[in-house]
Coordinates of C-alpha atoms in Angstrom, one line a residue:
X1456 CA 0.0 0.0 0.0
X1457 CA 1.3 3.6 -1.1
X1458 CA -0.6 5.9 1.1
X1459 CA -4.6 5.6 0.6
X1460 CA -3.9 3.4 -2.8
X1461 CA -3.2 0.1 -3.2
X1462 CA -1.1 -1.6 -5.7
X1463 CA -2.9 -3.5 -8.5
X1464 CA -1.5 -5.3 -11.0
X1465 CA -3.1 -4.6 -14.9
X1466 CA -2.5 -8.1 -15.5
X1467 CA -6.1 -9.0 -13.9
X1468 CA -8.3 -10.4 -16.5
X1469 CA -11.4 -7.5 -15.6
X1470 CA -8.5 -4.7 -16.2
X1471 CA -8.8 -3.5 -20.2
X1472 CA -6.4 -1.1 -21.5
X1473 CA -6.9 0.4 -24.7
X1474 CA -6.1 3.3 -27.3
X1475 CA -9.0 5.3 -27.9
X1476 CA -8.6 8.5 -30.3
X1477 CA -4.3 8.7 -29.0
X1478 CA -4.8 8.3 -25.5
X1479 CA -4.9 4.9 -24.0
X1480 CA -8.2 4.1 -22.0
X1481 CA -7.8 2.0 -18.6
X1482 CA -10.8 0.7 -17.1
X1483 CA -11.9 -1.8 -14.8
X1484 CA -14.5 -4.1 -16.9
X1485 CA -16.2 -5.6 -13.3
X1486 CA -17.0 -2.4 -12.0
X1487 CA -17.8 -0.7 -15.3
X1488 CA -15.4 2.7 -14.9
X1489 CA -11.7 3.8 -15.0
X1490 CA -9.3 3.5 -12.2
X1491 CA -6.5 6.0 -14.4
X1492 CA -3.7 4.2 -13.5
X1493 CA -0.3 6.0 -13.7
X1494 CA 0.8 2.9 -15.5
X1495 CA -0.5 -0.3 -18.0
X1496 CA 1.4 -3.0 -16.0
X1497 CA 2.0 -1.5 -12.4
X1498 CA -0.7 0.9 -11.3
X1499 CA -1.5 2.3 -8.0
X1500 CA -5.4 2.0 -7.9
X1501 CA -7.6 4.1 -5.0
X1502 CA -8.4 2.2 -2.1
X1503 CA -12.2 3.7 -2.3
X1504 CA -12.2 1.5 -6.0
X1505 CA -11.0 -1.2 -4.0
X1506 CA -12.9 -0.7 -1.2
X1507 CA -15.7 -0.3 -3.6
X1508 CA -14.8 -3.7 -5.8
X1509 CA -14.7 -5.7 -2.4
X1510 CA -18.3 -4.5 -1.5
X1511 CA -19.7 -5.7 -5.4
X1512 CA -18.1 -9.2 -4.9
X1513 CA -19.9 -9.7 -1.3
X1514 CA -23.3 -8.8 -3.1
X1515 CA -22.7 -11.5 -5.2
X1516 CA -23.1 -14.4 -2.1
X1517 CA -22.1 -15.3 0.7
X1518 CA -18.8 -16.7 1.6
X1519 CA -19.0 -18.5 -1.3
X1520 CA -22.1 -20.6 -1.2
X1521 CA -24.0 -21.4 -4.5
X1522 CA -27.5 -21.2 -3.3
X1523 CA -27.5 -18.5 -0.4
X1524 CA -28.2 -14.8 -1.3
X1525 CA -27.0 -12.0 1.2
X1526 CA -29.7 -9.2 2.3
X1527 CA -27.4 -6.8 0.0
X1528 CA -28.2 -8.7 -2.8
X1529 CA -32.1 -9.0 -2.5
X1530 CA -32.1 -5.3 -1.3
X1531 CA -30.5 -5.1 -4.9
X1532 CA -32.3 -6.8 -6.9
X1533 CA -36.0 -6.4 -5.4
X1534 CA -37.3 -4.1 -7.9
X1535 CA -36.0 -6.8 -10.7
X1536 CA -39.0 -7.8 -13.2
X1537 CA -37.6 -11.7 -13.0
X1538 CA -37.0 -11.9 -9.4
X1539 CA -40.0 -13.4 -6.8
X1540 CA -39.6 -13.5 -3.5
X1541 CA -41.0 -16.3 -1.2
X1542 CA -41.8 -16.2 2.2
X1543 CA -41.9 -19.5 4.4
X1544 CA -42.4 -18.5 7.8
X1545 CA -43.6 -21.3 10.1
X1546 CA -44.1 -22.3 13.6
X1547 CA -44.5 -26.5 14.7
X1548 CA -47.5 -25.9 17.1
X1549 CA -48.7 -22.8 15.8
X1550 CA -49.2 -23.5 12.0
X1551 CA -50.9 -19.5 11.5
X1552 CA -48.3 -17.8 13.0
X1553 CA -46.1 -17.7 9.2
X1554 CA -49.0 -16.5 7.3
X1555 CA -50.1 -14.3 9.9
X1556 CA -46.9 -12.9 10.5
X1557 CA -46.8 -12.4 6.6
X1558 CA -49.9 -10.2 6.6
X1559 CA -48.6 -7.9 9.1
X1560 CA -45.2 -7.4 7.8
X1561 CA -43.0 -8.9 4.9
X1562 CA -40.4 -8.0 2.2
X1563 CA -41.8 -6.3 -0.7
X1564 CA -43.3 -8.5 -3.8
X1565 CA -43.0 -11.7 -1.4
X1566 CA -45.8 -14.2 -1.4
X1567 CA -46.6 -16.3 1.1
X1568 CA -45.8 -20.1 1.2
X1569 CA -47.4 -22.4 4.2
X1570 CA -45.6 -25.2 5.0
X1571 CA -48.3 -27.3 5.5
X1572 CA -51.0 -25.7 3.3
X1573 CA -48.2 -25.6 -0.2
X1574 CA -45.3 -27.7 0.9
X1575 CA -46.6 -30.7 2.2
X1576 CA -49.7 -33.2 1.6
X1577 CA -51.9 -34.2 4.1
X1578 CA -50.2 -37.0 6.5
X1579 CA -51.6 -40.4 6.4
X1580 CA -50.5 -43.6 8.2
X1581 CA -47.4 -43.4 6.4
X1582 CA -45.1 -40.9 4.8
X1583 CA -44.0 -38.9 7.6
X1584 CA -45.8 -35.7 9.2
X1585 CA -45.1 -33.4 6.5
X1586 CA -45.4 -35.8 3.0
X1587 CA -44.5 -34.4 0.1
X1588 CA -47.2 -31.9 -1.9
X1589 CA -48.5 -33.3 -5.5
X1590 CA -46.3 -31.9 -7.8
X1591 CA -49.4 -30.5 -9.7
X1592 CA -50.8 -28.7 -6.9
X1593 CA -48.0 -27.2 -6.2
X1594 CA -47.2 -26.0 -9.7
X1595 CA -50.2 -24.1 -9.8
X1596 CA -49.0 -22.2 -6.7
X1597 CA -46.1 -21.6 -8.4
X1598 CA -46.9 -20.6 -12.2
X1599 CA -49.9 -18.2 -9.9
X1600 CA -46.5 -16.6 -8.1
X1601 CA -45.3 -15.7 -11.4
X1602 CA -42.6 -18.2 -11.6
X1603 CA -41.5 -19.8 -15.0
X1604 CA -38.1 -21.2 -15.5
X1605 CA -36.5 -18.1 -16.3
X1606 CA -37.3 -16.2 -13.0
X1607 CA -34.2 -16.3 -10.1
X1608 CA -36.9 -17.2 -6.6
X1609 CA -35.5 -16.4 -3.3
X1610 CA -37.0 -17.8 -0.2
X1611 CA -36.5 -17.2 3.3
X1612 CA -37.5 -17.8 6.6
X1613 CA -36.9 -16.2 10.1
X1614 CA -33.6 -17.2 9.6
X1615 CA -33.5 -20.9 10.5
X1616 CA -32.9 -22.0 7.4
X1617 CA -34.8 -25.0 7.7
X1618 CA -38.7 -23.5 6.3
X1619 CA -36.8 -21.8 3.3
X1620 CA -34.7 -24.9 3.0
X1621 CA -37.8 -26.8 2.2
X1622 CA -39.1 -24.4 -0.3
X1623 CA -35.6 -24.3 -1.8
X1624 CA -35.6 -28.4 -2.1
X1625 CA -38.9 -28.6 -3.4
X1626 CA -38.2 -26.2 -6.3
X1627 CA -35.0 -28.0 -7.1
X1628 CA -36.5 -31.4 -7.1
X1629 CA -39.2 -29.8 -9.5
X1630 CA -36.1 -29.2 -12.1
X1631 CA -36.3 -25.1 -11.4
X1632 CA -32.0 -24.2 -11.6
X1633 CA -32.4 -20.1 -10.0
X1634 CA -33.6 -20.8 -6.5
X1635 CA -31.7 -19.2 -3.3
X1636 CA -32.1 -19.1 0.2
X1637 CA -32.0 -15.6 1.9
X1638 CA -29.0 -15.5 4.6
X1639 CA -30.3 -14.7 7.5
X1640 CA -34.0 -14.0 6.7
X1641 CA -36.4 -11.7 7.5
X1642 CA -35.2 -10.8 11.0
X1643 CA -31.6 -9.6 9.7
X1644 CA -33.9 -8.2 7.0
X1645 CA -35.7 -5.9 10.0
X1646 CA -32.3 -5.5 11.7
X1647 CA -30.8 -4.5 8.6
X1648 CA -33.3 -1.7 8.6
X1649 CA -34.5 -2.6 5.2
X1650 CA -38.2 -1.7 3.8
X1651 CA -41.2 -4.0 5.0
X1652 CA -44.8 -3.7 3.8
X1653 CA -48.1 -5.6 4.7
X1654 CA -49.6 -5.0 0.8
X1655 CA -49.7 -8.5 -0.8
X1656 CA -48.7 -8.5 -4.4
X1657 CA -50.2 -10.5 -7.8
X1658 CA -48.7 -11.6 -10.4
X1659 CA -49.5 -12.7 -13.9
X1660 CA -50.0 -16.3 -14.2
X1661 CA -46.7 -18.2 -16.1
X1662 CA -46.4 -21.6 -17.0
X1663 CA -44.1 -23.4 -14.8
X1664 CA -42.6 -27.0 -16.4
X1665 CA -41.6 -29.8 -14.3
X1666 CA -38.5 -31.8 -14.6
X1667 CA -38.9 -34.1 -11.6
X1668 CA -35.1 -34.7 -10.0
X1669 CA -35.0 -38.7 -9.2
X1670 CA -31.6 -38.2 -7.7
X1671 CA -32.7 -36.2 -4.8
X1672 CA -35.6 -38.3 -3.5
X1673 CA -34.5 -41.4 -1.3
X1674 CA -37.6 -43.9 -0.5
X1675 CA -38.8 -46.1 2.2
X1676 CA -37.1 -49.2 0.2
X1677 CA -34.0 -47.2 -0.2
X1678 CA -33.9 -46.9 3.5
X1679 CA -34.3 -50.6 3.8
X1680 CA -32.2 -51.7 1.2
X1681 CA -29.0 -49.2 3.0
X1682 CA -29.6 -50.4 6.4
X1683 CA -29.6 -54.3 4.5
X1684 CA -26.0 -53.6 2.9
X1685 CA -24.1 -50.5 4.5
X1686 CA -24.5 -48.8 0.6
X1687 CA -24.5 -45.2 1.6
X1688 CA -24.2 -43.0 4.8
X1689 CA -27.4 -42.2 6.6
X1690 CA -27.0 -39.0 8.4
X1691 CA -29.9 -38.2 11.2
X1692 CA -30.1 -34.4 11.4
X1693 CA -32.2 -34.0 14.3
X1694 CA -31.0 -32.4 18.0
X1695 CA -28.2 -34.8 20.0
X1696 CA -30.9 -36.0 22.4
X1697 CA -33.8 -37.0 19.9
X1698 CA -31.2 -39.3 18.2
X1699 CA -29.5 -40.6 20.9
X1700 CA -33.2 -41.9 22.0
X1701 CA -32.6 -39.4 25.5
X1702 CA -35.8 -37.7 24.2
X1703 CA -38.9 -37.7 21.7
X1704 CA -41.5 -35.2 21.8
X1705 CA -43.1 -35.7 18.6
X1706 CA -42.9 -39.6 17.4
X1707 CA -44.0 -42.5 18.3
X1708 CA -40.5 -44.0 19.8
X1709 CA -37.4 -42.8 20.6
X1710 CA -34.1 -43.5 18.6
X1711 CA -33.0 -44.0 15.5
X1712 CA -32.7 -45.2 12.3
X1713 CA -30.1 -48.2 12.1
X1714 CA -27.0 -47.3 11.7
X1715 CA -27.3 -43.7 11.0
X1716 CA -25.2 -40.7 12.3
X1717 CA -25.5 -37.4 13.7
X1718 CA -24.8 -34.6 12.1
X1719 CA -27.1 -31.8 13.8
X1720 CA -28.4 -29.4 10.8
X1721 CA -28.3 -26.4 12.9
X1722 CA -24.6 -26.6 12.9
X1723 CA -24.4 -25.0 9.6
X1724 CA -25.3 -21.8 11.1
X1725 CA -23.6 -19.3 13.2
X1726 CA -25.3 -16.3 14.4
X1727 CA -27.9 -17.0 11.9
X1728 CA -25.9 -16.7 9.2
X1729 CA -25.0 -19.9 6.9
X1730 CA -22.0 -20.8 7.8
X1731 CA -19.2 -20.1 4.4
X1732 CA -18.6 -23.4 2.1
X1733 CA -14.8 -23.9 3.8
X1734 CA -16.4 -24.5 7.3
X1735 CA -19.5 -26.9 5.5
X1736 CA -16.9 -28.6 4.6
X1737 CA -15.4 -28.9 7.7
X1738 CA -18.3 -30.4 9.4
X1739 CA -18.3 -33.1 6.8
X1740 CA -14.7 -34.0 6.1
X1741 CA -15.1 -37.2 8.0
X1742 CA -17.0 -38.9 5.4
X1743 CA -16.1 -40.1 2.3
X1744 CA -17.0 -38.1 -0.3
X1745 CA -17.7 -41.0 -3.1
X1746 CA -20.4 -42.5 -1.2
X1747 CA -24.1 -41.8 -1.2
X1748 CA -24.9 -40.0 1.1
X1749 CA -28.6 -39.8 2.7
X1750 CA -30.0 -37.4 5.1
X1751 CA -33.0 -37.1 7.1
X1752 CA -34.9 -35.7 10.4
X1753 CA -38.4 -36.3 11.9
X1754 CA -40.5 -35.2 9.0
X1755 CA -38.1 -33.9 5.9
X1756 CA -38.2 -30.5 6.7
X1757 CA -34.6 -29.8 9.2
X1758 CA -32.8 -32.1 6.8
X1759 CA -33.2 -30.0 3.9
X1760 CA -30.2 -27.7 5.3
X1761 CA -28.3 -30.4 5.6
X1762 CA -28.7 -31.4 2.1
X1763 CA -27.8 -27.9 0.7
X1764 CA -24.8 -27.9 3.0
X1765 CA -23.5 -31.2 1.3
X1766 CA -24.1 -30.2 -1.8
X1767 CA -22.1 -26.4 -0.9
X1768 CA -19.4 -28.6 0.4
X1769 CA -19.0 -30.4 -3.0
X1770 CA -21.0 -33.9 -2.2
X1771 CA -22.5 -34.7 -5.2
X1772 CA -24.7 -38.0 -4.6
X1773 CA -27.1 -36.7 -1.9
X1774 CA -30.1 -37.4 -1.5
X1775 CA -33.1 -36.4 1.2
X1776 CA -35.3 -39.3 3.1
X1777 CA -38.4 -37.1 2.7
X1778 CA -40.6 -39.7 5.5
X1779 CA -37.7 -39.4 7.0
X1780 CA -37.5 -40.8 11.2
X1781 CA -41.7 -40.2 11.4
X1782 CA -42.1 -42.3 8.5
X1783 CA -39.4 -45.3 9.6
X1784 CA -41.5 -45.6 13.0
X1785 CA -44.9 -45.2 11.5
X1786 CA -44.0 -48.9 10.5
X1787 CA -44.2 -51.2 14.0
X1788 CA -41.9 -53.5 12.5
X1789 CA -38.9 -51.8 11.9
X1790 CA -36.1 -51.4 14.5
X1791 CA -34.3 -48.4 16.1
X1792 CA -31.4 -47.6 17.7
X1793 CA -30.9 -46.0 21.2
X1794 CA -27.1 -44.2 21.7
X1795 CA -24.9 -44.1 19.7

């Protein structure tokens, strides 16, 4: 550093020098103006258009995650034509609270997803608490949002990660390639001091296409079949105590599923923040990375972050037990495990 500048080299693929009219013309193609360096090769650039390059780059994500937009982003890109908005609030035991919260105060141009309601199906004697929707049902919530394949969706939550985890699964299992999470979610959105509004917006209807992602989806047999020949980590995602069978508030039996592990989803966060890809990685750099990997929780929903997490950290074969630990128990002849 020279003073307030910095040195920069001209060698950086986003520097263009060239002659225009006599004069040579340096500019600075990323941040779309000149930086007037003294030289072509060795320049001494402001700190201000450093300072100001650094600030672009940490709009772009966060940390370097694929599938998690920072508030600075959305606060960005809200007024964008091809950019909808979905809020997932939720509470277990209060299933209004989300919508209701929604109706007093959300982002701008959001629309309201229930968990219950839009993301799941009606429970039955098996399938978990919170089955999957019908893919047709749920497209028609969609393509009435305004969403088509070319439209970039970012969903959030209160910042748990796990409600706008759902949404974000669901839409990627659908086939749909521009869905993002919201770091931190609407209450860094209120602490950030950005704009809320109660007015709930419309949209014209699209046509949304489904291209249903196989890979994602592990079954009931799949569950079976791992636990029959070791072919694939299972990874529990629920609280220490649920899976170590200290505790079970919800389902029918304590435990778990044979010969999972526990990897606790809300370890990917840190101050409700998503934690950057390096330290995903971190928390799974005990497994090997060629093998399948399945996750779960009690009902689908807390594993999602988990998933997006593996797939951050570069896993490629992962896939989600939607039934997940509330679907293995709703069958009184399979086993669990208590401990470790």
């Amino acid at each position: 550093m020279k003073g307030s500048r910095f040195h920069a080299c001209a060698t950086c693929i986003h520097f263009q020098a060239a002659r225009i009219h006599g004069k040579m013309n340096y500019k600075c193609n990323r941040l779309g103006y000149d930086t007037q360096p003294n030289y072509q090769f060795n320049c001494w650039t402001p700190k201000e258009h450093v300072i100001r390059l650094m600030e672009k780059e940490k709009k772009k994500g966060v940390d370097g995650l694929k599938y998690i937009k920072s508030q600075e982003w959305l606060a960005d890109h809200l007024e964008d034509s091809n950019v909808r908005v979905i809020d997932c609030r939720f509470t277990l035991g209060n299933p209004e609270a989300g919508k209701e919260a929604y109706l007093n105060s959300h982002i701008p141009g959001a629309l309201y997803f229930h968990l219950e309601d839009d993301l799941s199906s009606k429970p039955s004697d098996h399938g978990g608490r919170h089955p999957l929707p019908d893919s047709l049902q749920l497209k028609g919530k969609l393509e009435r949002a305004g969403i088509d394949a070319s439209t970039t969706v970012v969903a959030y939550d209160n910042g748990e990660g796990s409600y706008a985890g759902r949404f974000w699964w669901l839409l990627t299992y659908l086939g749909h390639t521009k869905v993002y999470i919201l770091d931190g979610g609407y209450t860094k959105w209120v602490q950030n001091g950005y704009t809320s509004t109660h007015e709930v917006p419309a949209f014209d209807k699209t046509t949304f296409s489904i291209n249903i992602q196989d890979n994602m989806l592990a079954s009931y047999e799949d569950i079976k079949n791992i636990i029959a020949n070791q072919s694939a980590i299972l990874i529990d995602s629920r609280a220490r105590n649920r899976y170590l069978g200290l505790e079970e508030p919800i389902d029918k039996k304590p435990g778990h599923i044979p010969g999972a592990i526990n990897i606790v989803w809300e370890d990917g966060f840190i101050n409700g923040s998503w934690k950057s890809a390096e330290k995903q990685k971190e928390r799974f750099a005990h497994m090997d990375p060629e093998k399948p990997i399945i996750v779960y929780c009690g009902s689908g929903v807390t594993a999602t972050p988990n998933f997006i997490a593996l797939k951050e950290a570069g896993y490629k074969n992962v896939k989600l037990y939607a039934g997940s630990y509330s679907d293995w128990v709703s069958y009184e002849e399979n086993s669990v495990e208590l401990g470790e």
